[in-house]
Tab-separated table of C-alpha atoms in Angstrom:
chain	number	residue	atom	x	y	z
A	524	MET	CA	124.560	108.858	88.663
A	525	GLU	CA	125.638	109.440	85.098
A	526	GLY	CA	123.539	111.111	82.436
A	527	CYS	CA	121.265	109.069	80.186
A	528	ASP	CA	119.004	109.806	77.257
A	529	GLY	CA	115.465	111.007	77.733
A	530	ALA	CA	113.983	107.776	76.408
A	531	ALA	CA	115.716	105.724	79.123
A	532	ALA	CA	114.578	108.136	81.821
A	533	ASN	CA	111.008	108.069	80.518
A	534	ALA	CA	111.017	104.271	80.368
A	535	THR	CA	112.233	103.984	83.966
A	536	ALA	CA	109.665	106.504	85.190
A	537	ALA	CA	106.904	104.622	83.365
A	538	ARG	CA	108.048	101.327	84.879
A	539	VAL	CA	108.088	102.731	88.407
A	540	ALA	CA	104.718	104.419	87.898
A	541	SER	CA	103.208	101.118	86.767
A	542	GLY	CA	104.773	98.916	89.396
A	543	SER	CA	105.221	101.092	92.480
A	544	TYR	CA	102.765	103.995	92.357
A	545	GLY	CA	100.335	102.547	94.874
A	546	ARG	CA	103.103	101.558	97.281
A	547	LEU	CA	104.681	105.032	97.137
A	548	LEU	CA	101.333	106.766	97.563
A	549	ALA	CA	100.471	104.612	100.577
A	550	LEU	CA	103.755	105.574	102.247
A	551	LEU	CA	103.066	109.262	101.671
A	552	CYS	CA	99.478	109.044	102.911
A	553	ARG	CA	100.521	107.301	106.104
A	554	ARG	CA	101.864	110.582	107.490
A	555	THR	CA	99.645	113.182	105.827
A	556	GLY	CA	96.221	111.547	105.823
A	557	ASP	CA	95.590	113.568	102.666
A	558	VAL	CA	95.322	111.501	99.482
A	559	CYS	CA	95.077	114.515	97.172
A	560	ALA	CA	98.177	116.193	98.634
A	561	ALA	CA	100.104	112.922	98.425
A	562	GLU	CA	99.069	112.492	94.792
A	563	ASP	CA	100.175	116.029	93.972
A	564	ALA	CA	103.543	115.526	95.651
A	565	LEU	CA	104.120	112.220	93.879
A	566	SER	CA	103.133	113.762	90.548
A	567	ASP	CA	105.656	116.561	91.141
A	568	ALA	CA	108.316	113.975	91.953
A	569	PHE	CA	107.726	112.159	88.667
A	570	ALA	CA	107.839	115.469	86.784
A	571	ARG	CA	111.143	116.333	88.447
A	572	ALA	CA	112.508	112.891	87.582
A	573	LEU	CA	111.817	113.498	83.908
A	574	THR	CA	113.854	116.707	84.156
A	575	VAL	CA	116.705	115.498	86.353
A	576	TRP	CA	117.295	111.914	85.252
A	577	PRO	CA	118.205	112.668	81.609
A	578	GLU	CA	120.933	115.042	82.886
A	579	ARG	CA	122.215	113.173	85.946
A	580	GLY	CA	121.235	109.613	85.131
A	581	VAL	CA	118.643	107.274	86.630
A	582	PRO	CA	119.379	106.665	90.344
A	583	GLU	CA	120.242	103.185	91.543
A	584	HIS	CA	116.987	103.051	93.511
A	585	PRO	CA	114.463	105.166	91.549
A	586	ASP	CA	111.568	104.301	93.883
A	587	ALA	CA	113.454	105.630	96.883
A	588	TRP	CA	114.518	108.749	94.971
A	589	LEU	CA	110.913	109.523	94.047
A	590	LEU	CA	109.734	108.914	97.600
A	591	SER	CA	112.343	111.255	99.016
A	592	VAL	CA	111.509	114.027	96.525
A	593	ALA	CA	107.772	113.631	97.102
A	594	ARG	CA	108.167	113.791	100.870
A	595	ARG	CA	110.228	116.964	100.597
A	596	ARG	CA	107.548	118.383	98.335
A	597	LEU	CA	104.955	117.602	101.006
A	598	ILE	CA	106.978	119.559	103.551
A	599	ASP	CA	106.993	122.548	101.204
A	600	LEU	CA	103.247	122.278	100.630
A	601	ARG	CA	102.479	121.897	104.307
A	602	ARG	CA	104.690	124.783	105.335
A	603	ARG	CA	102.762	127.073	103.038
A	604	GLY	CA	99.574	125.681	104.526
A	605	SER	CA	100.742	126.257	108.138
A	606	ILE	CA	100.305	122.637	109.146
A	607	GLU	CA	100.697	121.731	112.795
A	608	ARG	CA	104.302	121.341	113.918
A	609	ARG	CA	103.665	117.823	115.146
A	610	VAL	CA	102.667	116.575	111.698
A	611	LEU	CA	105.450	118.518	109.987
A	612	ALA	CA	107.977	116.992	112.344
A	613	GLY	CA	106.614	113.548	111.548
A	614	ILE	CA	107.050	114.129	107.827
A	615	ALA	CA	110.547	115.462	108.416
A	616	ARG	CA	111.474	112.274	110.253
A	617	GLU	CA	110.117	110.274	107.336
A	618	VAL	CA	112.236	112.332	104.918
A	619	SER	CA	115.295	111.575	106.995
A	620	ARG	CA	114.485	107.877	106.865
A	621	ALA	CA	113.796	108.156	103.128
A	622	SER	CA	117.277	109.589	102.625
A	623	ARG	CA	118.701	106.422	104.134
A	624	ASP	CA	116.332	104.401	101.937
A	625	VAL	CA	117.802	106.079	98.861
A	626	GLU	CA	121.098	104.431	99.708
A	627	ALA	CA	119.682	101.059	100.750
A	628	GLY	CA	116.637	100.769	98.479
A	629	VAL	CA	114.542	99.600	101.450
A	630	PHE	CA	110.797	100.230	101.702
A	631	THR	CA	107.911	99.218	103.903
A	632	ASP	CA	104.900	98.177	101.833
A	633	GLU	CA	101.963	99.871	103.493
A	634	ARG	CA	99.331	99.293	100.838
A	635	LEU	CA	97.276	97.161	103.220
A	636	LEU	CA	96.966	100.143	105.546
A	637	MET	CA	95.775	102.219	102.596
A	638	LEU	CA	93.226	99.548	101.679
A	639	TYR	CA	91.812	99.413	105.204
A	640	THR	CA	91.575	103.209	105.353
A	641	CYS	CA	89.771	103.451	102.017
A	642	ALA	CA	87.374	100.726	103.205
A	643	ASP	CA	86.129	102.954	106.035
A	644	PRO	CA	82.296	102.753	106.008
A	645	ARG	CA	82.111	106.552	106.232
A	646	VAL	CA	83.484	106.705	102.689
A	647	GLU	CA	80.755	106.517	100.058
A	648	ASP	CA	79.945	102.872	99.244
A	649	SER	CA	80.215	103.322	95.486
A	650	ALA	CA	83.612	105.027	95.844
A	651	ARG	CA	85.412	102.634	98.165
A	652	LEU	CA	86.433	99.979	95.637
A	653	PRO	CA	87.576	102.416	92.904
A	654	LEU	CA	89.408	104.508	95.510
A	655	MET	CA	91.248	101.433	96.756
A	656	LEU	CA	92.172	100.394	93.228
A	657	GLN	CA	93.488	103.852	92.408
A	658	ALA	CA	95.117	104.975	95.648
A	659	ALA	CA	96.557	101.694	96.901
A	660	LEU	CA	97.174	99.817	93.664
A	661	GLY	CA	97.910	102.647	91.249
A	662	LEU	CA	95.293	101.964	88.564
A	663	GLU	CA	94.296	104.869	86.350
A	664	ALA	CA	90.741	106.143	86.760
A	665	SER	CA	89.947	105.421	83.111
A	666	ARG	CA	90.944	101.758	83.539
A	667	ILE	CA	88.865	101.448	86.705
A	668	ALA	CA	85.854	103.017	84.987
A	669	SER	CA	86.047	100.516	82.119
A	670	VAL	CA	86.359	97.554	84.503
A	671	LEU	CA	83.483	98.676	86.730
A	672	LEU	CA	81.367	99.760	83.735
A	673	VAL	CA	81.035	103.276	85.130
A	674	HIS	CA	81.131	106.552	83.173
A	675	PRO	CA	84.605	108.097	83.668
A	676	GLY	CA	83.140	111.472	84.639
A	677	ALA	CA	80.918	109.967	87.305
A	678	LEU	CA	83.794	107.915	88.681
A	679	ALA	CA	86.062	110.968	88.844
A	680	GLN	CA	83.463	112.796	90.944
A	681	ARG	CA	83.176	109.844	93.326
A	682	LEU	CA	86.945	109.729	93.789
A	683	VAL	CA	87.181	113.455	94.489
A	684	ARG	CA	84.428	113.218	97.120
A	685	ALA	CA	86.010	110.166	98.732
A	686	LYS	CA	89.448	111.767	99.027
A	687	ALA	CA	87.907	114.916	100.477
A	688	LYS	CA	86.029	112.779	103.017
A	689	ILE	CA	89.209	111.049	104.157
A	690	ARG	CA	90.897	114.419	104.621
A	691	GLU	CA	87.848	115.901	106.382
A	692	LEU	CA	87.559	113.009	108.826
A	693	GLY	CA	91.292	112.872	109.455
A	694	LEU	CA	91.266	109.106	109.010
A	695	ALA	CA	94.304	107.289	110.363
A	696	PHE	CA	96.163	105.159	107.829
A	697	GLU	CA	96.379	102.058	109.978
A	698	VAL	CA	94.686	98.719	110.510
A	699	PRO	CA	91.536	99.453	112.543
A	700	ASP	CA	90.677	97.812	115.850
A	701	ARG	CA	89.356	94.270	116.053
A	702	ALA	CA	85.639	94.911	115.538
A	703	GLU	CA	86.085	97.552	112.850
A	704	GLY	CA	88.666	95.473	111.032
A	705	ALA	CA	86.196	92.606	110.696
A	706	LYS	CA	83.646	94.984	109.156
A	707	ARG	CA	86.085	96.258	106.546
A	708	LEU	CA	87.802	92.995	105.682
A	709	GLY	CA	85.149	91.948	103.168
A	710	VAL	CA	85.626	95.154	101.168
A	711	VAL	CA	89.415	94.755	101.264
A	712	LEU	CA	89.146	91.179	99.992
A	713	SER	CA	86.863	92.302	97.153
A	714	CYS	CA	89.443	94.891	96.118
A	715	VAL	CA	92.292	92.381	96.096
A	716	TYR	CA	90.164	89.987	94.035
A	717	ALA	CA	89.294	92.768	91.563
A	718	ALA	CA	92.975	93.668	91.262
A	719	TYR	CA	93.860	90.054	90.525
A	720	THR	CA	91.150	89.827	87.865
A	721	ILE	CA	92.418	92.984	86.168
A	722	GLY	CA	95.990	91.703	86.231
A	723	TRP	CA	94.912	88.280	84.962
A	724	ASP	CA	93.048	89.837	82.029
A	725	ALA	CA	96.057	92.046	81.225
A	726	LEU	CA	98.533	89.206	80.685
A	727	HIS	CA	99.063	90.409	77.108
A	728	GLU	CA	100.047	93.923	78.189
A	729	SER	CA	103.628	95.066	78.651
A	730	SER	CA	102.519	97.637	81.236
A	731	GLY	CA	102.720	97.122	84.985
A	732	VAL	CA	98.987	96.341	85.078
A	733	SER	CA	99.741	92.696	84.342
A	734	GLY	CA	101.889	92.678	87.502
A	735	LEU	CA	98.753	93.333	89.551
A	736	ALA	CA	98.036	89.611	89.593
A	737	SER	CA	101.197	88.705	91.505
A	738	ASP	CA	100.717	91.746	93.753
A	739	ALA	CA	97.201	90.565	94.567
A	740	VAL	CA	98.433	87.074	95.498
A	741	TRP	CA	100.971	88.628	97.861
A	742	LEU	CA	98.370	90.961	99.411
A	743	ALA	CA	95.921	88.098	99.947
A	744	GLU	CA	98.570	86.120	101.807
A	745	GLN	CA	99.544	89.170	103.865
A	746	ILE	CA	95.919	89.634	104.909
A	747	VAL	CA	95.841	86.064	106.178
A	748	GLU	CA	99.137	86.469	108.026
A	749	MET	CA	98.097	89.769	109.579
A	750	SER	CA	94.706	88.410	110.605
A	751	GLU	CA	96.204	85.357	112.274
A	752	CYS	CA	99.033	87.130	114.058
A	753	SER	CA	97.268	90.248	115.270
A	754	ASP	CA	94.585	90.599	117.914
A	755	ARG	CA	93.498	93.784	116.141
A	756	VAL	CA	91.611	91.874	113.459
A	757	GLU	CA	88.773	89.515	114.307
A	758	SER	CA	89.649	85.837	114.207
A	759	TRP	CA	88.226	83.348	111.753
A	760	ALA	CA	84.560	84.177	111.480
A	761	ARG	CA	82.992	84.491	108.013
A	762	GLU	CA	85.565	87.064	106.839
A	763	GLY	CA	88.462	84.970	108.123
A	764	ALA	CA	87.354	81.917	106.184
A	765	GLU	CA	86.939	84.076	103.097
A	766	ALA	CA	90.423	85.545	103.561
A	767	LEU	CA	91.893	82.044	103.575
A	768	ALA	CA	89.734	81.101	100.594
A	769	LEU	CA	90.849	84.141	98.606
A	770	ALA	CA	94.503	83.246	99.193
A	771	ALA	CA	93.658	79.723	98.010
A	772	LEU	CA	91.769	80.959	94.955
A	773	LEU	CA	94.518	83.279	93.786
A	774	ASN	CA	97.314	80.756	94.290
A	775	LEU	CA	95.409	78.033	92.432
A	776	SER	CA	94.537	80.379	89.575
A	777	GLU	CA	98.013	81.852	89.320
A	778	SER	CA	99.577	78.377	89.265
A	779	ARG	CA	98.408	78.006	85.647
A	780	ARG	CA	99.728	81.324	84.361
A	781	GLY	CA	102.685	79.785	82.526
A	782	ALA	CA	100.397	77.488	80.508
A	783	ARG	CA	97.968	80.130	79.279
A	784	ARG	CA	100.036	80.734	76.140
A	785	ASP	CA	101.856	78.284	73.894
A	786	ALA	CA	105.379	78.790	72.554
A	787	ALA	CA	104.031	80.993	69.759
A	788	GLY	CA	102.013	83.149	72.163
A	789	ALA	CA	98.622	81.682	71.217
A	790	TYR	CA	95.891	81.472	73.857
A	791	VAL	CA	95.326	78.044	75.432
A	792	PRO	CA	92.055	77.434	77.372
A	793	THR	CA	92.272	75.714	80.773
A	794	SER	CA	90.932	72.381	79.499
A	795	GLU	CA	93.697	72.158	76.869
A	796	GLN	CA	96.649	73.363	78.943
A	797	ASP	CA	99.731	71.212	79.502
A	798	THR	CA	99.516	70.404	83.203
A	799	SER	CA	103.263	69.850	83.406
A	800	MET	CA	103.601	73.624	83.016
A	801	TRP	CA	101.508	74.337	86.106
A	802	ASP	CA	103.280	75.522	89.253
A	803	VAL	CA	102.940	72.618	91.689
A	804	ASP	CA	104.225	74.678	94.624
A	805	MET	CA	101.489	77.270	94.150
A	806	ILE	CA	98.895	74.514	93.823
A	807	ALA	CA	100.081	72.972	97.097
A	808	ARG	CA	99.989	76.362	98.810
A	809	GLY	CA	96.499	77.018	97.463
A	810	GLU	CA	95.249	73.629	98.644
A	811	ALA	CA	96.665	74.297	102.111
A	812	TYR	CA	94.805	77.605	102.338
A	813	LEU	CA	91.616	75.948	101.085
A	814	SER	CA	91.908	73.218	103.721
A	815	ARG	CA	92.226	75.837	106.443
A	816	ALA	CA	89.213	77.700	105.069
A	817	ALA	CA	87.223	74.465	105.287
A	818	GLN	CA	88.275	74.092	108.918
A	819	ALA	CA	87.005	77.612	109.611
A	820	MET	CA	83.691	76.692	107.990
A	821	SER	CA	83.429	73.619	110.207
A	822	ARG	CA	83.507	75.976	113.177
A	823	GLY	CA	80.371	77.749	112.029
A	824	ALA	CA	81.452	80.173	109.317
A	825	PRO	CA	78.957	80.124	106.414
A	826	VAL	CA	80.127	79.316	102.908
A	827	GLY	CA	81.229	82.364	100.935
A	828	ARG	CA	81.912	83.256	97.331
A	829	PHE	CA	85.675	82.881	97.484
A	830	GLN	CA	85.421	79.466	99.140
A	831	ILE	CA	83.279	78.181	96.259
A	832	GLU	CA	85.507	79.770	93.612
A	833	ALA	CA	88.595	78.292	95.251
A	834	ALA	CA	86.947	74.864	95.268
A	835	ILE	CA	86.227	75.264	91.539
A	836	GLN	CA	89.870	76.078	90.861
A	837	SER	CA	90.900	73.100	92.973
A	838	VAL	CA	88.827	70.795	90.751
A	839	HIS	CA	90.540	72.209	87.651
A	840	CYS	CA	94.006	71.843	89.183
A	841	ALA	CA	93.280	68.247	90.160
A	842	ARG	CA	93.567	67.335	86.461
A	843	ALA	CA	97.338	67.565	86.969
A	844	TRP	CA	97.299	64.195	88.773
A	845	GLN	CA	93.869	62.742	87.969
A	846	GLY	CA	94.195	63.173	84.209
A	847	THR	CA	90.564	64.273	83.828
A	848	THR	CA	88.334	67.058	85.127
A	849	ASP	CA	85.382	66.163	87.362
A	850	ILE	CA	82.603	67.915	85.415
A	851	GLY	CA	79.945	66.697	87.852
A	852	ALA	CA	81.699	68.422	90.743
A	853	LEU	CA	82.089	71.598	88.694
A	854	ARG	CA	78.368	71.600	87.866
A	855	VAL	CA	77.426	71.407	91.543
A	856	LEU	CA	79.928	74.090	92.547
A	857	HIS	CA	78.949	76.503	89.776
A	858	ALA	CA	75.274	76.119	90.657
A	859	ARG	CA	76.109	76.984	94.265
A	860	LEU	CA	78.290	79.920	93.191
A	861	GLU	CA	75.429	81.409	91.196
A	862	GLU	CA	73.227	81.180	94.290
A	863	VAL	CA	75.779	82.923	96.500
A	864	ALA	CA	77.013	85.474	93.906
A	865	PRO	CA	74.392	85.834	91.139
A	866	THR	CA	76.478	87.691	88.567
A	867	ILE	CA	76.502	87.465	84.783
A	868	GLY	CA	79.955	85.910	84.971
A	869	ALA	CA	78.706	83.218	87.342
A	870	ARG	CA	75.745	82.498	85.058
A	871	CYS	CA	78.008	82.149	82.002
A	872	ALA	CA	80.431	79.831	83.786
A	873	HIS	CA	77.531	77.741	85.107
A	874	ALA	CA	75.989	77.471	81.629
A	875	ALA	CA	79.332	76.446	80.109
A	876	VAL	CA	79.692	73.589	82.607
A	877	VAL	CA	76.078	72.480	82.087
A	878	ALA	CA	76.740	72.284	78.332
A	879	GLU	CA	79.987	70.393	78.893
A	880	ALA	CA	78.106	67.963	81.124
A	881	GLY	CA	75.942	67.036	78.098
A	882	ASP	CA	72.943	69.356	78.390
A	883	PRO	CA	73.438	72.200	75.886
A	884	ARG	CA	69.694	72.917	75.652
A	885	ALA	CA	69.508	73.643	79.378
A	886	ALA	CA	72.638	75.769	79.060
A	887	LEU	CA	71.109	77.822	76.246
A	888	ALA	CA	67.944	78.341	78.274
A	889	MET	CA	70.088	79.707	81.112
A	890	LEU	CA	71.751	82.156	78.742
A	891	ASP	CA	68.465	83.164	77.106
A	892	ALA	CA	67.120	84.129	80.541
A	893	VAL	CA	69.687	86.930	80.911
A	894	GLU	CA	68.493	90.420	79.981
A	895	ALA	CA	69.861	91.448	76.575
A	896	ALA	CA	70.929	94.879	77.837
A	897	ASP	CA	73.072	93.280	80.536
A	898	VAL	CA	75.181	91.288	78.073
A	899	ALA	CA	75.448	93.620	75.094
A	900	ALA	CA	79.126	94.325	75.826
A	901	HIS	CA	79.958	91.222	77.861
A	902	GLY	CA	82.458	89.193	75.840
A	903	PRO	CA	82.411	86.006	77.980
A	904	TYR	CA	78.635	85.750	77.502
A	905	TRP	CA	78.945	85.704	73.723
A	906	ALA	CA	81.874	83.291	73.828
A	907	THR	CA	79.846	80.907	76.010
A	908	ARG	CA	76.771	81.336	73.849
A	909	GLY	CA	78.790	80.548	70.737
A	910	ALA	CA	80.163	77.351	72.252
A	911	VAL	CA	76.706	76.232	73.409
A	912	LEU	CA	75.119	76.936	70.025
A	913	ALA	CA	77.911	75.008	68.301
A	914	GLY	CA	77.143	72.073	70.580
A	915	LEU	CA	73.545	72.208	69.356
A	916	GLY	CA	74.648	72.215	65.727
A	917	ARG	CA	73.449	75.796	65.121
A	918	MET	CA	76.678	76.753	63.405
A	919	GLY	CA	75.628	80.022	61.778
A	920	GLU	CA	74.405	81.466	65.071
A	921	ALA	CA	77.459	80.086	66.857
A	922	GLY	CA	79.837	81.795	64.431
A	923	SER	CA	78.005	85.093	64.817
A	924	ALA	CA	78.193	84.909	68.630
A	925	LEU	CA	81.885	83.991	68.588
A	926	ARG	CA	82.726	86.848	66.234
A	927	ARG	CA	80.850	89.208	68.540
A	928	ALA	CA	82.876	87.891	71.476
A	929	ALA	CA	86.088	88.408	69.497
A	930	GLY	CA	85.127	91.993	68.814
A	931	LEU	CA	84.773	92.598	72.549
A	932	ALA	CA	88.075	90.924	73.520
A	933	ASP	CA	90.986	93.185	74.512
A	934	ASP	CA	93.587	90.416	74.415
A	935	PRO	CA	94.800	89.829	70.814
A	936	ALA	CA	95.533	86.156	71.539
A	937	VAL	CA	92.037	85.539	72.900
A	938	ARG	CA	90.559	87.424	69.954
A	939	ALA	CA	92.476	85.261	67.499
A	940	TRP	CA	91.363	82.078	69.289
A	941	LEU	CA	87.705	83.135	69.185
A	942	LEU	CA	87.911	84.052	65.508
A	943	ALA	CA	89.510	80.694	64.720
A	944	ARG	CA	86.631	78.940	66.486
A	945	ALA	CA	84.133	81.110	64.599
A	946	CYS	CA	85.710	80.106	61.287
A	947	GLY	CA	85.447	76.457	62.292
A	948	THR	CA	81.694	76.612	62.857
């Protein structure tokens, strides 16, 4: 390694923190079973990198360098804590392997093991999802709090309790046995879906958060592969069909990523996107997963949220070869989705399709039925309301709703699109 300036070292550390934090933490936790200790060791490794890299240069494989330093730090911490020799020896073996990894840049991605451990039912229900997002996927607590609409202080307390519980119980960082795996799979799928949503919404960001979307697609496919190949996870019951459906949903959604912005970077809604820019290979893969999910349903598995959402995305993607979107099919699917998963997002999407199908009055009634307090800070609600009101010719109210939606939008391109629509009303 040759020396480099501090800015280059900081930039590399920031990139690794954004893209690899969860993967590195999962590897450290696999041996220690202590999330807090692993976080401390990884934090120390990043701090050391910011001291060493400007002098000696950024290593060829910075992830491996950080992992090696963090594992050595864990040995130091555990020695002072008089940890059992068996565990210390295990960490030492991992350090030896990490030294070889520094040269080869080879890692095992064990985030799925972290996800299954955090999904243990003995961990507080309200802490499992945020813990998974932080520990396995590397999201900052403040970002998780804003996504889950939780006060940051309350979330921090939940995370501390959850990590202490994992350490107290001595939970093994591994895929649980067949029966237990089936119980936890639903929580794991929800986490992967949440990660994809966060990454999808962060397309405009230069940080590694936007890379969560592709990570989530990969994790969803790994869950399917692991579930099919291992007798340690229950075969295709309800959760299995939902695992296939989630892989379908994420592939179909991600297939349109390249068309979400035009050449100038302006936001393009799904209905106006150039279908020639969609990834046909991802669409085909998504359709294959969806077909297999349907086969699982035919064997008795009840319909689940992800199966309906995947079917909705399939209808949108079909425009690539049909030329039009089947609004009637979307209306039926969105109505069913709201029954299965009655969220504000599902209500807004359902209302939007009802309006597009030619019944804006019914759509407005659906939106009016939502409690005002529940939508005060919900941008998609106000965007949908604005579009529905415009369809009814109530332009002043429509413009007001669209401007409110713009004020709640984080993405500058989406904000500009909403403001342009508001000016046109």
